[in-house]
Coordinates of C-alpha atoms and ligand atoms in Angstrom, one line a residue:
Chain A
M9 CA 117.5 120.3 130.3
L10 CA 117.6 118.4 126.9
S11 CA 115.7 115.2 126.6
I12 CA 115.7 113.2 123.4
S13 CA 113.3 110.3 123.1
D14 CA 113.0 107.7 120.4
V15 CA 114.2 110.0 117.7
H16 CA 114.3 108.7 114.1
T17 CA 115.9 110.8 111.3
F18 CA 116.0 110.1 107.6
Y19 CA 118.0 111.3 104.7
G20 CA 115.6 110.7 101.9
H21 CA 114.6 107.1 102.3
I22 CA 117.7 106.1 104.3
E23 CA 117.3 106.0 108.1
A24 CA 120.3 107.5 109.8
L25 CA 119.0 107.5 113.4
H26 CA 117.0 104.5 114.6
G27 CA 115.3 105.7 117.8
V28 CA 117.8 107.6 119.9
D29 CA 117.2 108.3 123.6
L30 CA 119.5 110.7 125.4
E31 CA 119.3 113.0 128.4
I32 CA 121.4 116.0 129.2
K33 CA 121.2 117.8 132.6
E34 CA 121.9 121.4 133.3
G35 CA 125.6 122.2 133.8
E36 CA 126.9 118.8 132.5
I37 CA 129.5 118.1 129.9
V38 CA 128.1 115.1 128.0
T39 CA 130.0 113.5 125.2
L40 CA 128.9 111.3 122.3
I41 CA 131.5 109.1 120.8
G42 CA 131.3 106.6 117.9
A43 CA 132.9 105.6 114.7
N44 CA 132.7 107.6 111.5
G45 CA 129.3 107.4 110.0
A46 CA 127.6 106.3 113.2
G47 CA 125.2 109.3 113.1
K48 CA 126.7 111.6 115.7
S49 CA 126.6 114.7 113.5
T50 CA 123.1 113.8 112.4
L51 CA 121.9 113.7 116.0
L52 CA 123.3 117.2 116.7
M53 CA 121.8 118.6 113.5
T54 CA 118.5 116.9 114.3
I55 CA 118.4 118.7 117.6
C56 CA 118.7 121.9 115.5
G57 CA 115.9 120.8 113.3
D58 CA 117.9 120.3 110.1
P59 CA 117.1 117.6 109.2
R60 CA 113.9 117.5 111.2
A61 CA 113.3 114.4 113.3
H62 CA 110.9 112.1 111.4
S63 CA 109.4 110.8 114.7
G64 CA 110.1 111.0 118.4
Q65 CA 110.5 114.0 120.6
I66 CA 113.1 116.6 121.5
V67 CA 112.4 118.7 124.6
F68 CA 114.6 121.6 125.6
Q69 CA 114.0 123.3 129.0
G70 CA 110.5 121.9 129.1
R71 CA 109.6 123.1 125.6
D72 CA 108.9 120.7 122.7
I73 CA 111.2 121.9 119.9
T74 CA 110.8 118.9 117.6
R75 CA 108.7 120.7 115.1
L76 CA 110.2 124.2 115.3
P77 CA 112.1 125.7 112.4
T78 CA 115.9 125.8 112.8
H79 CA 116.2 129.5 113.4
E80 CA 113.6 129.4 116.2
I81 CA 115.3 126.5 117.9
M82 CA 118.5 128.4 117.9
R83 CA 116.7 131.3 119.6
C84 CA 115.8 129.1 122.6
G85 CA 119.4 129.3 123.8
I86 CA 121.1 126.5 121.9
A87 CA 124.3 127.2 119.8
H88 CA 125.9 124.8 117.5
S89 CA 129.5 124.7 116.3
P90 CA 128.9 122.2 113.5
E91 CA 131.0 119.6 111.7
G92 CA 133.4 121.2 109.3
R93 CA 133.4 124.5 111.2
R94 CA 131.4 126.3 108.5
I95 CA 133.0 129.7 108.9
F96 CA 131.7 132.3 106.5
P97 CA 134.7 132.4 104.3
R98 CA 134.1 135.9 102.8
M99 CA 133.3 137.6 106.1
T100 CA 135.9 138.9 108.5
I101 CA 136.4 137.4 111.9
L102 CA 134.5 140.3 113.4
E103 CA 131.6 139.8 111.0
N104 CA 131.5 136.0 111.8
L105 CA 131.3 136.9 115.5
Q106 CA 128.5 139.4 114.8
M107 CA 126.6 136.6 113.1
G108 CA 127.1 134.5 116.2
A109 CA 125.6 137.2 118.3
I110 CA 122.2 137.4 116.4
T111 CA 120.3 135.3 119.0
G112 CA 122.1 136.9 121.9
N113 CA 121.4 140.1 123.9
P114 CA 122.5 143.0 121.8
D115 CA 123.4 145.0 125.0
R116 CA 126.0 142.5 125.9
F117 CA 127.7 142.3 122.5
D118 CA 130.8 144.2 123.6
Q119 CA 131.2 142.2 126.8
N120 CA 130.9 138.9 124.9
L121 CA 133.3 140.0 122.2
E122 CA 135.8 140.8 124.9
R123 CA 135.2 137.5 126.5
V124 CA 135.8 135.4 123.4
F125 CA 138.9 137.5 122.5
G126 CA 140.1 136.7 126.0
L127 CA 139.6 133.0 125.4
F128 CA 141.2 133.1 121.9
P129 CA 143.5 136.2 121.7
I130 CA 144.6 135.2 118.2
L131 CA 141.1 136.2 116.9
Q132 CA 141.5 139.7 118.2
E133 CA 144.9 140.1 116.5
R134 CA 143.4 138.9 113.2
G135 CA 140.0 140.7 113.6
G136 CA 139.8 142.1 110.1
Q137 CA 141.0 139.0 108.3
R138 CA 138.6 137.0 106.2
G139 CA 137.4 133.6 107.6
G140 CA 138.4 131.7 104.5
T141 CA 142.1 132.7 104.9
L142 CA 142.5 131.4 108.5
S143 CA 144.3 128.1 109.3
G144 CA 142.3 125.1 110.5
G145 CA 143.0 125.7 114.1
E146 CA 142.1 129.4 113.9
Q147 CA 138.9 128.5 112.1
Q148 CA 138.0 126.1 114.8
M149 CA 138.6 128.7 117.5
L150 CA 136.5 131.1 115.5
A151 CA 133.7 128.5 115.2
I152 CA 133.6 128.0 118.9
A153 CA 133.9 131.7 119.6
R154 CA 131.0 132.4 117.2
A155 CA 128.9 129.9 119.0
L156 CA 129.7 131.5 122.4
M157 CA 128.7 135.0 121.2
S158 CA 125.1 134.3 121.9
E159 CA 125.8 133.1 125.5
P160 CA 123.9 129.8 124.9
T161 CA 122.7 127.7 127.8
L162 CA 123.5 124.6 125.7
L163 CA 126.5 124.4 123.5
L164 CA 126.7 121.7 120.8
L165 CA 130.2 121.0 119.5
D166 CA 130.9 118.6 116.6
E167 CA 134.4 117.3 116.6
P168 CA 136.3 120.4 117.5
S169 CA 139.6 118.5 117.6
L170 CA 139.4 117.2 114.1
G171 CA 142.6 117.7 112.1
L172 CA 144.2 119.9 114.7
A173 CA 147.6 119.7 116.3
P174 CA 147.6 118.2 119.9
L175 CA 148.6 121.5 121.5
I176 CA 145.6 123.3 120.0
V177 CA 143.3 120.4 120.9
R178 CA 144.4 120.8 124.5
Q179 CA 143.8 124.5 124.3
I180 CA 140.3 124.1 123.0
F181 CA 139.4 121.4 125.5
D182 CA 140.7 123.6 128.3
V183 CA 138.5 126.4 127.1
I184 CA 135.4 124.2 127.0
R185 CA 136.1 123.1 130.6
D186 CA 136.7 126.6 131.8
I187 CA 133.5 128.0 130.3
N188 CA 131.5 125.1 131.7
Q189 CA 132.9 125.6 135.2
S190 CA 132.8 129.4 135.2
S191 CA 129.4 130.1 133.6
G192 CA 127.7 126.7 134.1
M193 CA 127.0 126.4 130.4
T194 CA 125.9 122.9 129.4
V195 CA 128.0 121.2 126.7
F196 CA 127.2 118.4 124.4
L197 CA 130.4 117.3 122.7
V198 CA 130.7 114.9 119.8
E199 CA 134.2 113.5 119.4
Q200 CA 136.1 110.8 117.6
N201 CA 139.0 111.7 119.9
A202 CA 137.4 109.5 122.6
F203 CA 140.2 109.6 125.1
H204 CA 140.2 113.4 125.5
A205 CA 136.5 113.6 125.3
L206 CA 135.8 111.0 128.0
R207 CA 138.3 112.5 130.3
L208 CA 136.7 115.9 130.0
A209 CA 133.0 114.8 130.2
D210 CA 130.8 114.0 133.2
R211 CA 129.0 111.4 131.2
G212 CA 129.2 109.8 127.8
Y213 CA 127.2 107.9 125.2
V214 CA 128.5 105.6 122.6
M215 CA 126.7 105.5 119.3
V216 CA 126.8 102.6 116.8
N217 CA 124.9 102.6 113.5
G218 CA 122.4 105.2 114.5
E219 CA 121.7 103.8 117.9
I220 CA 123.0 104.4 121.4
S221 CA 124.8 101.3 122.4
M222 CA 126.2 102.2 125.8
T223 CA 126.2 105.0 128.4
G224 CA 127.9 105.8 131.6
S225 CA 130.1 108.2 133.4
G226 CA 133.2 109.4 131.6
K227 CA 135.4 107.5 133.9
D228 CA 133.5 104.2 133.6
L229 CA 133.5 104.4 129.8
L230 CA 137.2 105.1 129.8
N231 CA 137.8 101.9 131.8
D232 CA 135.3 99.8 129.9
P233 CA 137.1 97.1 128.0
E234 CA 134.8 97.2 125.0
V235 CA 135.1 101.0 124.7
Q236 CA 138.9 100.6 125.0
R237 CA 139.1 98.0 122.3
A238 CA 136.8 99.9 119.9
Y239 CA 137.7 103.6 120.4
L240 CA 140.8 103.9 122.5
E241 CA 143.2 101.5 120.8
G242 CA 146.6 103.2 120.9
A243 CA 145.1 106.5 122.2
V244 CA 146.1 106.0 125.8
G245 CA 149.8 106.5 126.6
Chain B
M24 CA 134.7 165.9 71.0
E25 CA 131.4 167.6 71.5
Y26 CA 129.6 164.6 69.9
F27 CA 131.6 162.2 72.1
L28 CA 130.7 164.1 75.2
Q29 CA 127.0 163.9 74.3
Q30 CA 127.2 160.2 73.8
L31 CA 129.0 159.9 77.2
I32 CA 126.2 161.7 78.9
N33 CA 123.5 159.6 77.2
G34 CA 125.5 156.5 78.0
L35 CA 125.9 157.3 81.7
T36 CA 122.1 157.9 82.0
L37 CA 121.3 154.7 80.3
G38 CA 123.9 152.8 82.3
A39 CA 122.5 154.1 85.6
I40 CA 119.1 152.6 84.7
Y41 CA 120.6 149.2 83.6
G42 CA 122.7 149.2 86.8
L43 CA 119.6 149.6 89.0
I44 CA 117.9 146.6 87.2
A45 CA 121.1 144.6 87.2
I46 CA 121.4 144.7 91.0
G47 CA 118.2 142.7 91.3
Y48 CA 119.6 140.0 89.0
T49 CA 122.8 139.8 90.8
M50 CA 121.4 139.8 94.4
V51 CA 118.9 137.0 93.7
Y52 CA 121.6 135.0 91.9
G53 CA 123.9 135.5 94.9
I54 CA 121.4 134.2 97.4
I55 CA 119.6 131.4 95.6
G56 CA 122.0 130.7 92.8
M57 CA 119.4 131.2 90.1
I58 CA 118.6 133.8 87.5
N59 CA 115.3 135.5 88.1
F60 CA 114.0 135.5 84.6
A61 CA 110.9 137.5 85.5
H62 CA 112.9 140.4 86.8
G63 CA 112.6 142.3 83.5
E64 CA 108.8 142.1 83.9
I65 CA 109.1 143.3 87.5
Y66 CA 110.8 146.4 86.1
M67 CA 108.1 146.8 83.5
I68 CA 105.4 146.6 86.1
G69 CA 107.3 149.3 88.1
A70 CA 107.2 151.5 85.1
F71 CA 103.4 150.9 84.6
I72 CA 102.7 151.6 88.2
S73 CA 104.7 154.8 88.0
L74 CA 102.9 155.9 84.9
I75 CA 99.5 155.2 86.2
S76 CA 100.2 156.9 89.5
I77 CA 101.5 160.0 87.7
M78 CA 98.3 160.2 85.6
L79 CA 96.2 159.7 88.6
L80 CA 98.0 162.5 90.5
E81 CA 97.9 164.8 87.4
S82 CA 94.1 164.4 87.2
L83 CA 93.9 165.6 90.8
A84 CA 96.1 168.5 89.8
G85 CA 97.7 171.1 92.2
G86 CA 100.5 170.7 94.6
S87 CA 104.3 170.6 94.1
V88 CA 105.6 168.5 91.3
I89 CA 108.6 167.3 93.3
V90 CA 106.5 166.1 96.2
A91 CA 104.1 164.4 93.7
L92 CA 106.9 162.6 92.0
F93 CA 108.3 161.5 95.3
V94 CA 105.0 160.1 96.3
V95 CA 104.8 158.3 93.0
L96 CA 108.2 156.9 93.4
I97 CA 107.4 155.5 96.9
V98 CA 104.1 154.1 95.8
A99 CA 105.8 152.4 92.8
M100 CA 108.5 150.9 95.0
I101 CA 106.1 149.5 97.5
L102 CA 103.7 148.0 95.0
T103 CA 106.4 146.6 92.8
S104 CA 108.0 145.1 95.9
L105 CA 104.8 143.2 96.5
Y106 CA 105.1 141.7 93.0
G107 CA 108.7 140.7 93.7
W108 CA 107.7 139.2 97.0
A109 CA 104.8 137.3 95.4
L110 CA 107.0 136.1 92.6
E111 CA 109.4 134.5 95.1
R112 CA 106.6 132.9 97.0
I113 CA 104.8 131.5 94.0
A114 CA 107.6 130.6 91.5
Y115 CA 110.7 130.0 93.6
R116 CA 110.0 128.9 97.2
P117 CA 107.9 125.9 96.5
L118 CA 110.7 124.7 94.2
R119 CA 113.6 125.5 96.4
S120 CA 114.6 121.8 96.8
S121 CA 113.7 120.7 93.3
P122 CA 116.1 120.5 90.4
R123 CA 117.2 123.9 89.2
L124 CA 115.6 123.3 85.8
A125 CA 112.2 123.3 87.5
A126 CA 112.7 126.7 89.1
L127 CA 114.1 128.0 85.8
I128 CA 111.0 126.9 83.9
S129 CA 108.6 128.3 86.6
A130 CA 110.4 131.7 86.4
I131 CA 110.1 131.8 82.7
G132 CA 106.4 130.9 83.1
M133 CA 106.0 133.8 85.5
S134 CA 107.8 136.1 83.1
I135 CA 105.3 135.3 80.4
A136 CA 102.4 135.4 82.7
L137 CA 103.3 138.9 84.0
G138 CA 103.9 140.2 80.5
N139 CA 100.5 138.9 79.4
Y140 CA 98.8 140.2 82.5
I141 CA 99.9 143.8 81.7
Q142 CA 99.1 143.4 78.0
L143 CA 95.6 142.3 78.9
T144 CA 94.9 144.9 81.6
Q145 CA 96.7 147.8 80.1
G146 CA 96.5 147.0 76.4
A147 CA 99.2 146.3 73.9
R148 CA 99.7 149.8 72.6
N149 CA 102.3 152.3 73.8
K150 CA 101.4 154.4 76.8
T151 CA 102.7 157.9 76.6
L152 CA 103.1 160.7 79.1
Q153 CA 103.6 164.4 78.6
P154 CA 107.1 165.4 79.7
I155 CA 107.1 166.5 83.3
V156 CA 110.7 167.3 84.1
Q157 CA 111.9 169.6 81.3
G158 CA 114.8 171.9 80.6
N159 CA 118.5 171.4 80.3
L160 CA 121.9 172.8 80.6
E161 CA 123.8 173.6 77.5
L162 CA 127.3 172.5 78.2
M163 CA 129.1 173.2 74.9
K164 CA 128.4 174.5 71.5
R165 CA 130.2 173.5 68.3
D166 CA 130.7 176.0 65.4
D167 CA 128.2 174.2 63.2
G168 CA 125.5 174.6 65.9
F169 CA 125.7 171.1 67.6
T170 CA 125.1 171.6 71.3
V171 CA 126.0 169.3 74.1
V172 CA 123.1 169.2 76.5
L173 CA 122.6 167.7 79.9
S174 CA 119.0 167.6 80.7
Y175 CA 117.6 168.1 84.3
M176 CA 116.1 164.6 83.9
Q177 CA 119.5 163.1 83.2
I178 CA 120.9 164.8 86.2
G179 CA 118.0 163.5 88.2
I180 CA 118.6 159.9 87.0
I181 CA 122.3 160.0 87.6
V182 CA 122.1 161.5 91.1
T183 CA 119.2 159.3 92.2
T184 CA 121.1 156.2 91.0
I185 CA 124.4 157.3 92.8
V186 CA 122.5 158.0 96.0
L187 CA 120.6 154.7 95.9
M188 CA 123.6 152.6 95.1
A189 CA 125.7 154.2 97.8
A190 CA 122.9 153.7 100.4
F191 CA 122.4 150.2 99.2
S192 CA 126.1 149.2 99.3
L193 CA 126.3 150.6 102.8
M194 CA 123.3 148.6 103.8
I195 CA 124.8 145.3 102.5
A196 CA 128.2 146.0 104.1
K197 CA 127.2 147.4 107.5
T198 CA 123.7 146.4 108.7
S199 CA 122.7 143.1 110.2
L200 CA 120.2 142.5 107.4
G201 CA 123.1 142.9 104.9
R202 CA 125.2 140.5 106.9
A203 CA 122.4 138.0 107.1
Q204 CA 122.0 138.2 103.3
R205 CA 125.7 137.6 102.7
A206 CA 125.6 134.8 105.2
C207 CA 122.7 133.1 103.4
E208 CA 124.7 133.5 100.2
Q209 CA 127.8 131.8 101.7
D210 CA 126.2 129.1 103.8
R211 CA 122.5 129.0 104.2
T212 CA 122.5 126.1 106.7
M213 CA 125.0 127.8 108.9
A214 CA 123.0 131.1 108.7
S215 CA 119.9 129.3 110.0
L216 CA 122.0 127.6 112.7
L217 CA 122.9 131.1 113.9
G218 CA 119.2 132.1 114.1
V219 CA 118.8 133.8 110.7
N220 CA 115.3 133.3 109.2
V221 CA 116.5 132.2 105.8
D222 CA 113.1 132.3 104.1
R223 CA 112.5 135.9 105.2
T224 CA 116.0 136.9 104.1
I225 CA 115.4 135.5 100.6
S226 CA 112.0 137.2 100.5
L227 CA 113.6 140.5 101.4
T228 CA 116.2 140.1 98.7
F229 CA 113.5 139.7 96.0
V230 CA 111.8 142.8 97.6
M231 CA 114.9 144.9 97.4
G232 CA 115.7 143.9 93.8
A233 CA 112.1 144.7 92.9
A234 CA 112.2 148.1 94.6
L235 CA 115.3 149.1 92.7
A236 CA 113.8 147.9 89.5
A237 CA 110.7 150.1 90.3
V238 CA 113.0 153.1 90.6
A239 CA 114.4 152.2 87.2
G240 CA 110.9 152.0 85.8
F241 CA 109.9 155.3 87.3
L242 CA 113.0 157.0 85.9
V243 CA 112.4 155.5 82.4
V244 CA 108.8 156.7 82.4
L245 CA 109.9 160.2 83.1
Y246 CA 112.9 160.1 80.8
Y247 CA 111.3 158.6 77.6
G248 CA 107.7 159.2 78.4
V249 CA 106.6 156.1 76.5
I250 CA 106.3 152.5 77.6
D251 CA 104.6 149.3 76.6
F252 CA 104.2 145.8 78.1
Y253 CA 107.2 144.6 76.2
I254 CA 110.0 146.9 77.6
G255 CA 110.7 144.4 80.3
F256 CA 112.1 141.9 77.9
L257 CA 114.8 144.0 76.3
A258 CA 115.8 145.9 79.4
G259 CA 115.8 142.7 81.3
I260 CA 118.2 141.0 78.9
K261 CA 120.5 144.1 78.8
A262 CA 120.5 144.4 82.6
F263 CA 121.2 140.6 82.8
T264 CA 124.1 141.1 80.4
A265 CA 125.3 143.9 82.6
A266 CA 125.2 141.6 85.7
V267 CA 127.1 138.9 83.9
L268 CA 129.6 141.3 82.5
G269 CA 130.3 142.7 85.9
G270 CA 130.4 139.3 87.5
I271 CA 127.0 137.7 88.5
G272 CA 126.7 137.7 92.3
S273 CA 128.8 140.9 92.7
I274 CA 126.9 144.1 93.5
P275 CA 129.7 146.5 92.5
G276 CA 130.0 144.3 89.4
A277 CA 126.3 144.9 88.5
M278 CA 126.8 148.7 88.8
L279 CA 129.9 148.6 86.7
G280 CA 128.4 146.3 84.2
G281 CA 125.3 148.5 83.9
L282 CA 127.4 151.5 83.3
L283 CA 129.5 149.7 80.6
I284 CA 126.4 148.4 78.8
G285 CA 124.9 151.8 78.8
L286 CA 128.0 153.4 77.4
I287 CA 128.5 150.7 74.8
E288 CA 124.9 151.1 73.6
A289 CA 125.1 154.9 73.5
F290 CA 128.4 154.9 71.6
W291 CA 127.3 152.2 69.3
S292 CA 124.2 154.0 68.3
G293 CA 126.1 157.3 68.1
Y294 CA 128.9 156.1 65.9
F295 CA 127.7 153.0 64.1
S296 CA 124.0 152.2 63.7
I297 CA 121.1 152.7 65.9
E298 CA 119.3 149.7 64.5
Y299 CA 121.9 147.3 65.7
K300 CA 122.3 148.7 69.2
D301 CA 120.6 145.8 70.8
V302 CA 122.8 143.4 68.9
A303 CA 125.8 145.0 70.6
A304 CA 124.5 144.1 74.0
F305 CA 123.8 140.5 73.0
A306 CA 127.2 140.2 71.3
I307 CA 128.8 141.3 74.5
L308 CA 126.9 138.7 76.5
V309 CA 128.1 136.0 74.2
L310 CA 131.7 137.2 74.3
V311 CA 131.7 137.5 78.1
L312 CA 130.3 134.0 78.5
I313 CA 133.0 132.6 76.2
F314 CA 136.0 134.5 77.4
R315 CA 135.4 135.5 81.0
P316 CA 132.3 133.7 82.4
T317 CA 133.1 135.0 85.9
G318 CA 132.8 138.6 84.7
L319 CA 134.9 141.6 85.5
L320 CA 134.5 141.6 89.3
G321 CA 133.1 138.1 89.8
R322 CA 135.0 135.4 91.7
P323 CA 135.6 132.0 90.2
E324 CA 132.5 129.9 90.7
V325 CA 132.9 127.6 93.7
E326 CA 130.7 124.5 93.7
K327 CA 127.3 125.3 95.2
V328 CA 126.5 123.0 98.0
Ligands
ADP1 N1 123.4 115.0 104.0 C1 123.3 113.7 104.0 N2 122.6 113.1 103.0 C2 122.5 111.7 103.0 N3 123.1 110.9 103.9 C3 123.8 111.5 104.9 C4 124.0 112.9 105.0 N4 124.7 113.2 106.1 C5 125.1 112.0 106.6 N5 124.5 111.0 105.9 C6 124.6 109.6 106.3 O1 124.1 109.4 107.6 C7 124.9 108.5 108.3 C8 125.4 109.2 109.6 O2 126.3 110.2 109.2 P1 126.9 111.3 110.3 O3 125.8 111.7 111.1 O4 127.6 112.3 109.5 O5 127.9 110.3 111.1 P2 129.1 110.8 112.1 O6 128.9 112.2 112.4 O7 128.9 109.9 113.3 O8 130.3 110.5 111.4 C9 126.1 108.1 107.4 O9 125.7 106.8 106.9 C10 126.1 109.1 106.4 O10 126.5 108.6 105.1
MG2 MG1 130.3 113.7 112.0

């Protein structure tokens, strides 16, 4: 469904991705783990065309999206819940969700609203509250809900667990799994919380310094001694 | 009392016009974080287009005055919007990722170029128009014969402005375009990640600001009946002051600021000296920048990303 081949991305003159190859199949949950600064967020943003890949190719559902402007890429059925959540702080929860529905089918707005309120009831209770006044966990739920409003075929998630209490992390990961199983939505999940991510995912990739260093099923990577040493130290137990 | 009331009426009229222009400054600032220094010239061009269209229609003669004026207004809004659109494409978009100083200089350049363009094509002398909307209501009469009048033109200006501002506020608050504009203001990258065409939204913001400035130009032509290529400068600075006073970036702030500047100018000329009425506006700009840079309704400046 998404195939990334030999993608190089630059910030100014600094190369952040050094030829990334990656493949995601329909209906999968794929995770990308790696240390801080490895280039994980950059890869997700490159898929969205901001920054644009300097060279290489990104094909989504048979269509080359490498050179499309960001807003057109997002209209192909991709939604992104980016690093830092990026909730519109001076918009209400409802308005944030309306923004998420821009690329979706307008006739299904009410249904989708009901669906995300079902997943995150707290958002319904707080509907008129401004995004900037929500707690970190609520903002993360809103960011995911906003991404779901367009009923994407591919959902990109950048560190949804960052800075959240374990209970909320569990809740969010459960939601991701549920949606994947019930609607078949493909998920590409970037995480530093490698333990939870690898347990959830069908397959995983490990990124080091802007390159993919390892790939395998979630289970294999969890049991890999090198992965355990580098990313799971103290996390299991 | 009567004299006060008269200044109040004059001030409200003036303030309505400044408010219409100020919205353009504040919206553009909101969305790209820069002052559109050519906005005064856009207003001036709106006034010229109105005046020329009125003269053209007059020479054709016949028909209803109201319909004719309405046609002129629409024509002025459309043509002036094109100038606003072109201004963004030429002076701002190519420099969007350059240092702010570059865009500032290019906007000032555009301001000068547009001013000279009208001076060259229309001449440097005043253009005048016979009064079209005449007549007034006598509200009050003082013993010594001083009469408080509210002209039909003033009613027209105030009503037009209120209707436009209400419609406009509703559009920003409730429509998907208004939401997209606010989203671009708050986080342009995120807006594009949600499928908003940021370039188009910015273009439309310039277009809307120009259309409102065209309405202001149209009203001024009918109200004063005399314009020249230089009116954009003073009106521009006053409307800019109004936007800063109200809190730049805030649309209700621009309306309030416009009203206040209009009232201050009217009372200043009514009670102190008409020669120094422009100084009053500049003095306020300086005072606001010193004591309350965020303006009356503005929020504290958060670091732009
Ligand atoms: N906007 C940016 N401008 C310049 N360099 C950046 C920018 N964003 C990220 N980088 C650099 O790119 C590299 C990869 O960053 P990032 O993709 O955020 O890593 P990760 O998400 O894996 O922590 C880092 O060295 C980082 O400093
Ligand atoms: Mg990151």
